[in-house]
Short mmCIF file of C-alpha atoms in Angstrom, two decimals:
data_model
loop_
_atom_site.label_atom_id
_atom_site.label_comp_id
_atom_site.label_asym_id
_atom_site.label_seq_id
_atom_site.Cartn_x
_atom_site.Cartn_y
_atom_site.Cartn_z
CA UNK A 1 42.95 -138.32 41.35
CA UNK A 2 45.77 -138.83 43.80
CA UNK A 3 49.29 -137.08 41.96
CA UNK A 4 51.09 -139.64 39.27
CA UNK A 5 53.13 -142.46 40.77
CA UNK A 6 56.43 -143.55 39.97
CA UNK A 7 56.82 -144.81 35.81
CA UNK A 8 58.18 -148.50 35.29
CA UNK A 9 61.21 -149.89 36.51
CA UNK A 10 64.25 -147.30 36.18
CA UNK A 11 62.28 -143.85 36.58
CA UNK A 12 65.39 -141.21 36.81
CA UNK A 13 63.94 -140.16 40.64
CA UNK A 14 64.46 -136.83 39.16
CA UNK A 15 61.33 -136.87 36.56
CA UNK A 16 59.06 -138.13 39.83
CA UNK A 17 60.01 -135.51 41.40
CA UNK A 18 59.26 -132.53 39.61
CA UNK A 19 56.41 -134.88 37.70
CA UNK A 20 54.45 -134.85 41.37
CA UNK A 21 55.89 -131.09 41.39
CA UNK A 22 54.09 -130.48 38.25
CA UNK A 23 51.03 -132.11 39.71
CA UNK A 24 51.20 -130.12 42.68
CA UNK A 25 51.19 -126.89 41.15
CA UNK A 26 48.58 -127.34 38.29
CA UNK A 27 46.20 -129.81 39.50
CA UNK A 28 45.93 -130.70 43.23
CA UNK A 29 42.51 -129.48 43.73
CA UNK A 30 39.47 -130.10 42.11
CA UNK A 31 36.25 -127.55 42.31
CA UNK A 32 33.42 -129.33 43.41
CA UNK A 33 31.38 -130.72 40.56
CA UNK A 34 33.41 -129.54 37.84
CA UNK A 35 36.47 -131.36 35.70
CA UNK A 36 38.21 -128.40 36.53
CA UNK A 37 41.88 -128.69 37.91
CA UNK A 38 43.68 -126.14 40.48
CA UNK A 39 46.67 -126.40 42.21
CA UNK A 40 49.50 -124.98 44.29
CA UNK A 41 50.12 -122.97 41.93
CA UNK A 42 47.06 -120.49 41.99
CA UNK A 43 46.83 -120.63 46.01
CA UNK A 44 50.52 -119.15 46.09
CA UNK A 45 49.64 -116.77 43.71
CA UNK A 46 47.53 -114.75 45.61
CA UNK A 47 50.97 -113.84 48.11
CA UNK A 48 51.69 -110.58 45.78
CA UNK A 49 55.42 -110.15 45.11
CA UNK A 50 56.28 -113.02 45.99
CA UNK A 51 53.38 -115.81 45.30
CA UNK A 52 53.98 -115.59 41.03
CA UNK A 53 57.64 -117.05 40.70
CA UNK A 54 56.80 -120.00 41.84
CA UNK A 55 55.36 -121.20 38.06
CA UNK A 56 58.29 -119.71 36.69
CA UNK A 57 60.66 -121.06 39.25
CA UNK A 58 59.93 -124.77 38.59
CA UNK A 59 59.57 -123.67 35.08
CA UNK A 60 63.46 -123.07 34.77
CA UNK A 61 63.48 -126.79 36.72
CA UNK A 62 61.63 -128.23 33.99
CA UNK A 63 63.69 -126.56 31.40
CA UNK A 64 68.06 -128.05 33.29
CA UNK A 65 66.36 -131.39 33.12
CA UNK A 66 65.25 -131.19 29.08
CA UNK A 67 69.02 -129.39 28.68
CA UNK A 68 70.15 -131.95 30.80
CA UNK A 69 68.41 -134.51 29.59
CA UNK A 70 69.06 -133.86 25.77
CA UNK A 71 65.57 -133.19 24.56
CA UNK A 72 65.24 -131.70 20.75
CA UNK A 73 66.25 -128.03 21.33
CA UNK A 74 62.88 -126.70 19.32
CA UNK A 75 61.38 -128.57 22.51
CA UNK A 76 63.46 -126.28 25.11
CA UNK A 77 62.14 -123.57 22.94
CA UNK A 78 58.69 -124.12 23.56
CA UNK A 79 58.20 -125.52 27.03
CA UNK A 80 60.21 -122.23 26.75
CA UNK A 81 56.93 -120.09 25.96
CA UNK A 82 54.71 -121.73 27.25
CA UNK A 83 57.27 -120.98 30.87
CA UNK A 84 57.06 -116.89 29.90
CA UNK A 85 52.80 -116.97 28.39
CA UNK A 86 52.01 -118.60 32.23
CA UNK A 87 54.39 -115.71 33.52
CA UNK A 88 52.77 -113.18 31.96
CA UNK A 89 49.53 -114.39 33.12
CA UNK A 90 49.85 -114.22 36.25
CA UNK A 91 51.43 -110.66 36.58
CA UNK A 92 48.68 -109.20 36.11
CA UNK A 93 46.25 -109.22 38.97
CA UNK A 94 42.99 -111.28 39.53
CA UNK A 95 43.55 -112.63 36.10
CA UNK A 96 46.67 -114.21 36.97
CA UNK A 97 45.20 -116.05 39.18
CA UNK A 98 42.50 -117.17 37.16
CA UNK A 99 44.29 -118.05 34.50
CA UNK A 100 46.78 -120.26 36.17
CA UNK A 101 43.82 -122.77 36.43
CA UNK A 102 43.71 -123.34 32.69
CA UNK A 103 47.07 -121.89 31.54
CA UNK A 104 48.84 -125.30 32.94
CA UNK A 105 52.32 -124.92 31.35
CA UNK A 106 53.62 -127.09 34.36
CA UNK A 107 51.72 -129.44 32.93
CA UNK A 108 52.05 -129.08 29.36
CA UNK A 109 55.82 -128.51 30.19
CA UNK A 110 55.96 -132.58 32.40
CA UNK A 111 54.62 -134.07 29.42
CA UNK A 112 56.68 -132.36 26.89
CA UNK A 113 59.96 -133.69 29.31
CA UNK A 114 58.62 -137.28 29.32
CA UNK A 115 57.69 -137.36 25.58
CA UNK A 116 61.31 -136.70 25.04
CA UNK A 117 63.04 -138.39 27.74
CA UNK A 118 63.76 -140.89 25.68
CA UNK A 119 66.47 -140.14 22.95
CA UNK A 120 65.87 -140.00 19.53
CA UNK A 121 62.20 -139.29 19.62
CA UNK A 122 62.46 -135.74 17.49
CA UNK A 123 59.60 -133.02 18.02
CA UNK A 124 57.07 -132.80 16.80
CA UNK A 125 54.96 -130.41 13.62
CA UNK A 126 52.92 -128.73 16.64
CA UNK A 127 55.70 -128.42 18.38
CA UNK A 128 57.36 -126.54 15.37
CA UNK A 129 54.15 -125.42 13.85
CA UNK A 130 54.30 -123.94 17.30
CA UNK A 131 57.13 -122.01 18.28
CA UNK A 132 57.27 -120.66 14.55
CA UNK A 133 53.53 -119.28 15.34
CA UNK A 134 54.46 -117.71 18.16
CA UNK A 135 57.99 -115.90 16.57
CA UNK A 136 55.68 -114.75 13.68
CA UNK A 137 54.19 -113.19 16.23
CA UNK A 138 55.97 -111.79 17.68
CA UNK A 139 58.12 -110.43 15.25
CA UNK A 140 54.86 -108.64 13.31
CA UNK A 141 53.98 -107.01 16.86
CA UNK A 142 58.14 -105.78 16.91
CA UNK A 143 57.54 -104.31 13.29
CA UNK A 144 54.21 -103.30 13.85
CA UNK A 145 55.45 -99.78 16.00
CA UNK A 146 58.02 -99.24 12.92
CA UNK A 147 55.58 -99.72 10.06
CA UNK A 148 53.08 -97.14 11.89
CA UNK A 149 55.68 -94.62 12.96
CA UNK A 150 56.78 -94.67 9.26
CA UNK A 151 53.08 -94.53 7.70
CA UNK A 152 52.46 -90.96 10.50
CA UNK A 153 56.04 -90.18 8.47
CA UNK A 154 55.04 -90.26 5.39
CA UNK A 155 51.50 -88.94 5.74
CA UNK A 156 53.26 -85.92 8.28
CA UNK A 157 55.28 -84.79 5.26
CA UNK A 158 53.09 -85.31 2.82
CA UNK A 159 50.47 -83.32 4.82
CA UNK A 160 53.21 -80.03 5.20
CA UNK A 161 54.55 -80.16 1.46
#
């Protein structure tokens, strides 16, 4: 599959460059005999220390462009969540490189950016559902240690009295 080509006349040159980089990072190569694609992100990710910074750095460029274009805030939050999950997966040695083959945050964020590049395009229900579900999951994960500590204190108090 060749890299994405230029869109209609008058397309933002920044979007064209970002589209090209997104393709290079996530989809430039195909595993022979399959439809599984991967990009330079997987290869660069093999370099210890700095390898896992390429995708989050590009993700920040996408977020800056989304902000400049006035993409709805909820969509920007969804893009941020995609990028953060990608960065967290990249931290795990070995697994991060495998995850980069399947978690294509740059491609998804580029699609979100292009879908909302025109003013007045609202976020979708899925965008809202995704952001709210991640937010509630994080809230539950943060509350769980507090709930366990209170429960353990109550059990300990009952045992001592």
